[in-house]
Each structure stands twice: as structure tokens, then as C-alpha cells.
Short mmCIF file of C-alpha atoms and ligand atoms in Angstrom, two decimals:
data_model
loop_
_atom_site.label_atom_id
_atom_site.label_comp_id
_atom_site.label_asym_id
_atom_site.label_seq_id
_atom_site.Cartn_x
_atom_site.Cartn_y
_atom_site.Cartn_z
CA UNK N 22 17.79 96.90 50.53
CA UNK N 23 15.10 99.72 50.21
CA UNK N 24 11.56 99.08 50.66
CA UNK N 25 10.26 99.64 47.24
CA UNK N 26 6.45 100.40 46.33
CA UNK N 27 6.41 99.22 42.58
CA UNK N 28 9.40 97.25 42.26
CA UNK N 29 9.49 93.74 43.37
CA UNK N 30 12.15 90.83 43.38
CA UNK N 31 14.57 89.93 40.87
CA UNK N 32 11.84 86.83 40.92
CA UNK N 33 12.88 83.63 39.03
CA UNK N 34 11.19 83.89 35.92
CA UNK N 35 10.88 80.29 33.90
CA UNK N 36 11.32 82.78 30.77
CA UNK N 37 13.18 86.00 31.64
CA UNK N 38 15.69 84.64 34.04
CA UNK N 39 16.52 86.93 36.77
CA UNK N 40 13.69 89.16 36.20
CA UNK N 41 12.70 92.57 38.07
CA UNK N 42 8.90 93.47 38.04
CA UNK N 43 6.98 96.44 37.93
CA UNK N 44 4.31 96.67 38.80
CA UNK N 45 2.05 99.55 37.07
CA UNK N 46 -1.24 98.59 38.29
CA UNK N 47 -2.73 97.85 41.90
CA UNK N 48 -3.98 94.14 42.86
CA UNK N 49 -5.87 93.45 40.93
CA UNK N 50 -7.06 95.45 38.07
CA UNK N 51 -7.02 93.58 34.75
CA UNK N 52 -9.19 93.32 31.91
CA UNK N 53 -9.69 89.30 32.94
CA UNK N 54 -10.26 87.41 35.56
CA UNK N 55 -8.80 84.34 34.45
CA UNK N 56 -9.95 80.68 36.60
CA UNK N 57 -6.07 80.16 36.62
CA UNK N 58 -5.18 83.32 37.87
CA UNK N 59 -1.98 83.03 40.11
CA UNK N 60 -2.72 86.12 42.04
CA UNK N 61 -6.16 85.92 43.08
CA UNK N 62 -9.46 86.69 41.77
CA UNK N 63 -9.56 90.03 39.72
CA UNK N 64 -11.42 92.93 42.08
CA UNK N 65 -12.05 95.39 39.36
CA UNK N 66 -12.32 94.20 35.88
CA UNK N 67 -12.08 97.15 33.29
CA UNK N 68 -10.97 98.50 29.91
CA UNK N 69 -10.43 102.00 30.90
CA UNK N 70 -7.10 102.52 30.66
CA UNK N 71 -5.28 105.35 33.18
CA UNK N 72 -2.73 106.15 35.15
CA UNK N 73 -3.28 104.12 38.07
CA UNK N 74 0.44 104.57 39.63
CA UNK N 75 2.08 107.88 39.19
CA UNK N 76 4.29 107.01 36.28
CA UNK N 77 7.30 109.31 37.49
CA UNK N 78 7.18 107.39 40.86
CA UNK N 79 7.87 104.15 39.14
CA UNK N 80 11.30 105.87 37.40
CA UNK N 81 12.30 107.41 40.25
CA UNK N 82 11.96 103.77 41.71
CA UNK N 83 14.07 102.15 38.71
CA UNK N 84 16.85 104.82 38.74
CA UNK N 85 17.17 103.80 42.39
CA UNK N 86 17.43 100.36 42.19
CA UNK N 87 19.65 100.65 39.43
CA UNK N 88 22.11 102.79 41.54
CA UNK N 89 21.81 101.41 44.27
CA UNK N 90 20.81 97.76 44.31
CA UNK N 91 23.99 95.60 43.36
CA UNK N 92 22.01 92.60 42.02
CA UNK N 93 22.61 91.26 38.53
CA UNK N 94 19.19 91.43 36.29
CA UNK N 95 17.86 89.87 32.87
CA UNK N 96 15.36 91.55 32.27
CA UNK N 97 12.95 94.71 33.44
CA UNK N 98 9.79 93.17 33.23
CA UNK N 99 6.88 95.78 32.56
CA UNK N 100 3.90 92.77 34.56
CA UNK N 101 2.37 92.92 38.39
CA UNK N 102 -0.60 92.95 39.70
CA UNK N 103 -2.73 92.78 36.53
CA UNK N 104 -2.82 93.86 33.22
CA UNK N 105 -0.16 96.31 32.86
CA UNK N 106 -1.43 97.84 29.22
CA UNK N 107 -4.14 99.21 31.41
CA UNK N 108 -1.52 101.98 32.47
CA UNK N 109 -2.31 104.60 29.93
CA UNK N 110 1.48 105.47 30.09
CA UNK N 111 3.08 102.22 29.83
CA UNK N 112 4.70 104.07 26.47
CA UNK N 113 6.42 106.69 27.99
CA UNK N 114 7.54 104.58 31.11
CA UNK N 115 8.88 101.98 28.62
CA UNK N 116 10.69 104.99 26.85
CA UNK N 117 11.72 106.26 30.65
CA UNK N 118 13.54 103.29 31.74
CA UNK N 119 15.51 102.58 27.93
CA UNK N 120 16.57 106.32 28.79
CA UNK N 121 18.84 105.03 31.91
CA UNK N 122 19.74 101.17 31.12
CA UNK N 123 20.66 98.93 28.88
CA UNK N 124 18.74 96.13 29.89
CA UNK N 125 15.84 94.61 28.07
CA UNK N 126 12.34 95.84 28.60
CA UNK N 127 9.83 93.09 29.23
CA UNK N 128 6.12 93.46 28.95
CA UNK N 129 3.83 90.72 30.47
CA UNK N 130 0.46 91.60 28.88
CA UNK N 131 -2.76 89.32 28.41
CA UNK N 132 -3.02 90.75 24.86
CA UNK N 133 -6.38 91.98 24.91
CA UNK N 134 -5.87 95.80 24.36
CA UNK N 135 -3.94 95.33 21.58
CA UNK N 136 -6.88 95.85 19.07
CA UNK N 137 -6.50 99.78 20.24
CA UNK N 138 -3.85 101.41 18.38
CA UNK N 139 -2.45 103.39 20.88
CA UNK N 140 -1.17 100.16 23.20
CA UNK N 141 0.06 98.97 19.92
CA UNK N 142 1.82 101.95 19.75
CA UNK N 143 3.14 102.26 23.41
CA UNK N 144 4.78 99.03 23.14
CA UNK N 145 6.94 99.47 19.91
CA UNK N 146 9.68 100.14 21.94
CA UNK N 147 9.80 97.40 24.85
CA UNK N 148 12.50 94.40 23.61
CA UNK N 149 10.48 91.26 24.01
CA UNK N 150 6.44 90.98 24.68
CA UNK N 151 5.33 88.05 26.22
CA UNK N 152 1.07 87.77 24.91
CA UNK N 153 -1.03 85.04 26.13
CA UNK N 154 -3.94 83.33 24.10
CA UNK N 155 -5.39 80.63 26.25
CA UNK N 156 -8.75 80.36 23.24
CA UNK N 157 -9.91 81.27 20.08
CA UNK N 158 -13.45 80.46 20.25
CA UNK N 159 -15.83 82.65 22.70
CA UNK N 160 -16.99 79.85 24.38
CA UNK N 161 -14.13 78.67 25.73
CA UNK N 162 -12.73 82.59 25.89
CA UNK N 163 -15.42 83.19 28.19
CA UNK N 164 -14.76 80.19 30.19
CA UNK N 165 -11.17 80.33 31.14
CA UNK N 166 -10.59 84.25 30.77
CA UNK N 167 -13.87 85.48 31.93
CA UNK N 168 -13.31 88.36 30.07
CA UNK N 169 -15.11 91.99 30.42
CA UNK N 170 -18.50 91.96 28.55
CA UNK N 171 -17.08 94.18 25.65
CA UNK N 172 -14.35 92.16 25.07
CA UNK N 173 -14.80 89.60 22.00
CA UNK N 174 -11.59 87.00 21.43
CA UNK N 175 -11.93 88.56 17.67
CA UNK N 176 -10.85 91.53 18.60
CA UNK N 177 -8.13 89.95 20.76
CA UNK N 178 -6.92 87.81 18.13
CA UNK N 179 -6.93 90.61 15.62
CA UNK N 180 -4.94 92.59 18.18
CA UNK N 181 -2.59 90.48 17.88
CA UNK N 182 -2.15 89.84 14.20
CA UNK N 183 -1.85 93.96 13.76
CA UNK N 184 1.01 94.11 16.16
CA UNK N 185 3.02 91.07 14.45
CA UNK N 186 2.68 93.13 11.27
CA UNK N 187 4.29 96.45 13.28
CA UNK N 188 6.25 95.15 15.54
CA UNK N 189 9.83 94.17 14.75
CA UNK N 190 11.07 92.78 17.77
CA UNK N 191 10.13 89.43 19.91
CA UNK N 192 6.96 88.10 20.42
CA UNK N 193 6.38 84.96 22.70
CA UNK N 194 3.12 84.02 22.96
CA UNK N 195 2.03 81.72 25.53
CA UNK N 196 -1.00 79.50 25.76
CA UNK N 197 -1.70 77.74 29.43
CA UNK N 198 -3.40 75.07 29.39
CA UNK N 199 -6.24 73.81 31.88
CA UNK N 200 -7.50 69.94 31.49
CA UNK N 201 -10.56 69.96 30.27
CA UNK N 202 -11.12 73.51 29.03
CA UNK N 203 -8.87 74.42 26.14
CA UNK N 204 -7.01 71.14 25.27
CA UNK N 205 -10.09 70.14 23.29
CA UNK N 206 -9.20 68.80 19.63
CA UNK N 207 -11.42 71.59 17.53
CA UNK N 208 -9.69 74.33 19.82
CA UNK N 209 -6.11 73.43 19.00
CA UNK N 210 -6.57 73.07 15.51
CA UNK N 211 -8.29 76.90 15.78
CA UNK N 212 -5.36 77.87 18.07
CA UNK N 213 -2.79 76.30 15.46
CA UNK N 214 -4.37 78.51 12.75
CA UNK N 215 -4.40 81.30 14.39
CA UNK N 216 -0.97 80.99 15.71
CA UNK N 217 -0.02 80.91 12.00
CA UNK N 218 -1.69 84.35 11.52
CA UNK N 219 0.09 85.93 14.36
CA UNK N 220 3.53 84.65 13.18
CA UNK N 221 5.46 84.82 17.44
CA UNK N 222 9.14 83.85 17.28
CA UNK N 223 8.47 81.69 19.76
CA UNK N 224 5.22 79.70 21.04
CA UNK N 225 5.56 78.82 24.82
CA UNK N 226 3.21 76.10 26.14
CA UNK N 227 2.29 75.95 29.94
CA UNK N 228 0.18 74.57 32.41
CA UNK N 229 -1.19 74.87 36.06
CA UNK N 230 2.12 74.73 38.04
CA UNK N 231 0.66 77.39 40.56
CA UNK N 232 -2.02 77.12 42.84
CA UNK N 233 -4.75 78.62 40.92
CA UNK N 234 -7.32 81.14 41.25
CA UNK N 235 -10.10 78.44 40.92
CA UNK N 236 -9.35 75.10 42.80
CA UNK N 237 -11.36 73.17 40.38
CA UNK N 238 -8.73 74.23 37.58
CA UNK N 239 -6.30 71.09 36.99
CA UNK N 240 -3.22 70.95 35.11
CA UNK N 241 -2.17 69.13 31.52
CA UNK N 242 0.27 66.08 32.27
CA UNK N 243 3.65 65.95 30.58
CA UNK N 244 2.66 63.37 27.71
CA UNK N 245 -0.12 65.62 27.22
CA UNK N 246 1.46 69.08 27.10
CA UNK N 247 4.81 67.45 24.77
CA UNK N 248 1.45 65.96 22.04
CA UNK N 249 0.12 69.51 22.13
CA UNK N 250 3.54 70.68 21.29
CA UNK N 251 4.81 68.05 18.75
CA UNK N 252 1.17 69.28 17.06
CA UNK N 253 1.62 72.77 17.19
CA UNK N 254 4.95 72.32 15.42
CA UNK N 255 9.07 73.55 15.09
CA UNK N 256 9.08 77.19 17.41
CA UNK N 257 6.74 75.40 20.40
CA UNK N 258 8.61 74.88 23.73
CA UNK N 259 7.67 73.73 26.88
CA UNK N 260 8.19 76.08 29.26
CA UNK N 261 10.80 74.38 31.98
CA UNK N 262 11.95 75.57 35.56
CA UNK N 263 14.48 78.20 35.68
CA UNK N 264 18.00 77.28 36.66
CA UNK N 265 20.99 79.30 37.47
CA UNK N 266 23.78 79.94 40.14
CA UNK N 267 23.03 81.71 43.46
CA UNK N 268 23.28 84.97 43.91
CA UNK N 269 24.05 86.38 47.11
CA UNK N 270 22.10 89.22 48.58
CA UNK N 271 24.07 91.29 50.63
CA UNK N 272 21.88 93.01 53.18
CA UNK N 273 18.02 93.54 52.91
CA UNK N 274 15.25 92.67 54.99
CA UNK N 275 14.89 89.64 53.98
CA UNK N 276 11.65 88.88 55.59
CA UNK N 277 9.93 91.86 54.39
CA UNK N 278 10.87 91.10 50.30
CA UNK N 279 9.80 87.41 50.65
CA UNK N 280 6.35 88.93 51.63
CA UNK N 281 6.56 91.42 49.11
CA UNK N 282 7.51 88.66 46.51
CA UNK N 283 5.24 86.33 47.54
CA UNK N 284 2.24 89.47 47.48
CA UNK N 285 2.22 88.73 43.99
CA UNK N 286 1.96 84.98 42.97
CA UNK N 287 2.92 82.12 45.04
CA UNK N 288 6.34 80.62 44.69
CA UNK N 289 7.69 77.06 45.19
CA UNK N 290 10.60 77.05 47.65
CA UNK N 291 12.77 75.73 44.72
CA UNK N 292 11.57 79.43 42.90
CA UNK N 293 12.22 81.75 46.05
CA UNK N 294 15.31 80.27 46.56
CA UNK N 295 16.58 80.94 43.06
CA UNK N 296 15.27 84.17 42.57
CA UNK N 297 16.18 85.27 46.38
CA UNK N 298 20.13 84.01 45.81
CA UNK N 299 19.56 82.29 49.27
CA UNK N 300 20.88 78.70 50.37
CA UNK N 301 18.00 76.91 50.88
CA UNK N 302 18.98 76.23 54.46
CA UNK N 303 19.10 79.64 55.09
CA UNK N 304 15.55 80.43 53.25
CA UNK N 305 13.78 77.11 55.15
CA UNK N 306 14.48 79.20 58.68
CA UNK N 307 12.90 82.38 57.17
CA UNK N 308 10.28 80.52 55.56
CA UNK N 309 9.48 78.50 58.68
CA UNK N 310 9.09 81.55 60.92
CA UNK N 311 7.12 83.28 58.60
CA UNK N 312 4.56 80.23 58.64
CA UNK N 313 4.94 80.42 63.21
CA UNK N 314 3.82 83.90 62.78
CA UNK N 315 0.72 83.62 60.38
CA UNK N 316 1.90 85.55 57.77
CA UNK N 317 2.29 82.75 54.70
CA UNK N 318 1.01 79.21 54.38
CA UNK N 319 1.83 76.79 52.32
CA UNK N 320 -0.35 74.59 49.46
CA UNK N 321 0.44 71.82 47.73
CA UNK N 322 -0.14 71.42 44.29
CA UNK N 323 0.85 68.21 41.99
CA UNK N 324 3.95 67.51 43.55
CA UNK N 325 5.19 70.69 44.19
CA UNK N 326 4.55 72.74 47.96
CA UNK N 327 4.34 76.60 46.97
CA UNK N 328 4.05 79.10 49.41
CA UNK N 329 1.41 82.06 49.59
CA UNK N 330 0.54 85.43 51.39
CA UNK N 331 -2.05 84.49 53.64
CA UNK N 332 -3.73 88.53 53.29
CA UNK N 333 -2.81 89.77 49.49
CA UNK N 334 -4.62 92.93 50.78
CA UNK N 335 -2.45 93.94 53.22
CA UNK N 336 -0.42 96.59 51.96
CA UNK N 337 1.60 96.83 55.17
CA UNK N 338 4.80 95.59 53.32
S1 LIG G 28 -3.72 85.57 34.71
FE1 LIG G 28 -3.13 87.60 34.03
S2 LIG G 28 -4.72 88.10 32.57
FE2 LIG G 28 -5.53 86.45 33.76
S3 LIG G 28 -6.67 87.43 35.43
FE3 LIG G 28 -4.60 87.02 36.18
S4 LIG G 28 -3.54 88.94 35.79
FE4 LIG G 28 -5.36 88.98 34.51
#
């Protein structure tokens, strides 16, 4: 397989299936710098929205993989590094890649430039958005988000509600949870209204299940995570762990895309095994001479061991 620069996977995706990312914006630009961050800390946080890839690049990149790449795909999934509505031509990429496929246009997004028309606007035509809103209150916005100063969860809320009212198409909106920091009782009844005012056609719940940015950060237990939901009400789903057949990858350097996978979040071996199409024998000998050569480690967290880049900066693959 070609090396690509934006493209990365088909990763297992616990919503989007077999799911190929783009990436529009470098690690790791983003308008938060959330404590549960899967891929790192945030190095510049911003609002200022531009063209931080070239956006012709990234088609050129799609068309390829398209042609070339014989793997089956879900989904196009518009997510990365950071937050990809900081691309100041997320529309016309969106419109780029609906040009030359069929397949549904994901965008990942934190929410929090949708109170600017114009990201309303460039996302009109993607097929499904996947928002988060992890508070409603500014206290706890600031605490688990860490948002840039200018940012008020108002505005992010009202973002939201604007682009229900336009957008025709499906919203899931997901909400991860972190013990002790948004589970609070006067929060959930907040998030429960606000939910309401949004109107998603589907609410997906979450917790930790990846190492996270800050250590401290610990996850919701099950019984905890199912009250939340049976509270929140009828369209509220846990999110579970993807499952589907293998896939098998016919030729590729194998070693060189579980880096480039794993450059982005941290995977169980469960995860890269699904989304590589690998037997897990197979991946285990990979795996284990990535570890002999310094290039991953691996963490455990709860009772899962996920596996991480051991430089995110290195952009030699
Ligand atoms: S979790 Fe998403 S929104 Fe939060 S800091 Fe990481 S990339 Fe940004």
C-alpha cells in the first residue's frame, strides 16, 4: 500500500465501522485541549480557522486510495489530529470527495465552531456529524475541555441548536464521561435539557476506554454509564466495541501503517486487529517487534492493554 500523508487506516471505529480518516489538521491543533484527550496534549490551541493542509493534496490523496486501495470502507471520516472545522475548507473538501464516491462523509468535530455560520454552512453537505458535549455549565466546560479563553459553552451549545434547525441529515452527539467531573447530578439534568434543545438522532454515551491525556482522568463503570443512559432516555446508546469479519490486506507495509495508525490515538490489540484485517497471531509478531525496537509501548488501562507511539512527533512515517 502507498505511504499516505493525510489518510490513515481503515481504523475500527466503535461508530463508523470500517472507517478511513483524514486528517485536515497537523497534531495537534484544536480549539480544546481536553484532560481525556486520546492523542496527546493540544500544542496550539486556536480559533483561527485556515488552511492548514493543502486541501487539493488531501483529494488527490482520496482519489488514490479509492483507485487504488482494494479495501472495503464505511465511512470517509472528515477527524485527525484535532479539530478538523479548523480547516477553513472543510466545505469544499467535503464537496470534493461526494464528487468521486459514494460513500458517506463523516465529520468528527468537537462542536465548538459551530456558533460561526460559515462551519455551519461547510458541513451541510457531509452525511452524518458526530458533535461532542462533554458540559453545559462553564465550570465544568473549563475543567474537562479546557477550552480557548474566547470560547463560552453558550456559544457552543447555541452552535449546536442552530445547526439541528439547518441541518437535515444525522447528528450523533456524544458526551464522554470522566468520574468525578461531569457525571454530577445538576450537570446531567442541564445536559438532559439541553440535549432536548439540540434534538440528535442519536445520543451516544462514552467513557475513558483510552489511555488519556491526563492520567488522573478515570473512567464511568458500566452500572454507572447504563443509569446515565436509562436517565437520559429512548435514542441514548452505549457506545460498544466494534465487531466484524477480517479483512485481509493484501500487501502494504505493514509495520509502517500500524505506526501511522497508532500516530493518532492508541489502539487495543483487539482494535488494530479489526481495523488492520490481520489474524491476531500474525499482528502479536508485528506488534512484538515493534515494542524490541522502541518504537511503541504498551499501557494498560482498566482491563484493557492498548498500544501507543512512543514519539507522536516524529513525522518520519
Ligand atoms: S478530544 Fe478532540 S476536542 Fe478534545 S482536545 Fe482532543 S482533539 Fe481536541
Amino acid at each position: 500500500m502507498k505511504s499516505y500523508r493525510y489518510l490513515y487506516g481503515p481504523v475500527p471505529s466503535r461508530r463508523l465501522r470500517r472507517s478511513l480518516g483524514i486528517d485536515l489538521v497537523p497534531h495537534k491543533i484544536c480549539t480544546y485541549n481536553c484532560i481525556y484527550c486520546q492523542i496527546g496534549k493540544t500544542t496550539l490551541k486556536t480559533m483561527t480557522r485556515r488552511a492548514y493542509v493543502p486541501s487539493e493534496e488531501i483529494l488527490e490523496e482520496v482519489k488514490h486510495f479509492l483507485k487504488e486501495e482494494h479495501l472495503s470502507i464505511d465511512y470517509l471520516s472528515l477527524s485527525g489530529s484535532g479539530e478538523p472545522t479548523l480547516h477553513s475548507q472543510i466545505g469544499s473538501i467535503i464537496e470534493g470527495i461526494k464528487a468521486v464516491t459514494s460513500i458517506p462523509v463523516a465529520v468528527i468535530t468537537n462542536g465548538s465552531l459551530l456558533n460561526l455560520e460559515e462551519v455551519r454552512m461547510d458541513l451541510l453537505h457531509a452525511d452524518v456529524i458526530l458533535p461532542s458535549l462533554d458540559a453545559v455549565s462553564s465550570e465544568v466546560f473549563s475543567k474537562i475541555n479546557r477550552p480557548v479563553e474566547e470560547l463560552s459553552v453558550e456559544a457552543v451549545m447555541e452552535g449546536l441548536v442552530q445547526f439541528r434547525s439547518i441541518y437535515k441529515s444525522r447528528i450523533w452527539l456524544e458526551i464522554l464521561f470522566c468520574k468525578g467531573v461531569n457525571d454530577g447530578e445538576d450537570e446531567l439534568l442541564r445536559m438532559k435539557e439541553t440535549i432536548a434543545r439540540i434534538k440528535p438522532d442519536w445520543i451516544h454515551i462514552n467513557t475513558v476506554v483510552r489511555p488519556p491525556s491526563e492520567e488522573w482522568v478515570t473512567p464511568l463503570s458500566q452500572e454507572e454509564l447504563e443509569k446515565i443512559k436509562g436517565f437520559f432516555g429512548d435514542k441514548t446508546s452505549i457506545i460498544s466495541e466494534f465487531d466484524r469479519h477480517h479483512l485481509h490486506l493484501a500487501e502494504g507495509d505493514i509495520k509502517q501503517m500500524i505506526l501511522k495508525i497508532l500516530r493518532r490515538r492508541p489502539l487495543s490489540f483487539s482494535d488494530l486487529s479489526k481495523g488492520m484485517g490481520m489474524r491476531k497471531d500474525e499482528l502479536d509478531e508485528y506488534l512484538a517487534t515493534l515494542l524490541r525496537e522502541g518504537m511503541i509501548q504498551s499501557r494498560r488501562i482498566g482491563n484493557s492493554i492498548y498500544f501507543e507511539i512512543l514519539n507522536r512527533k516524529d513525522q518520519s512515517f
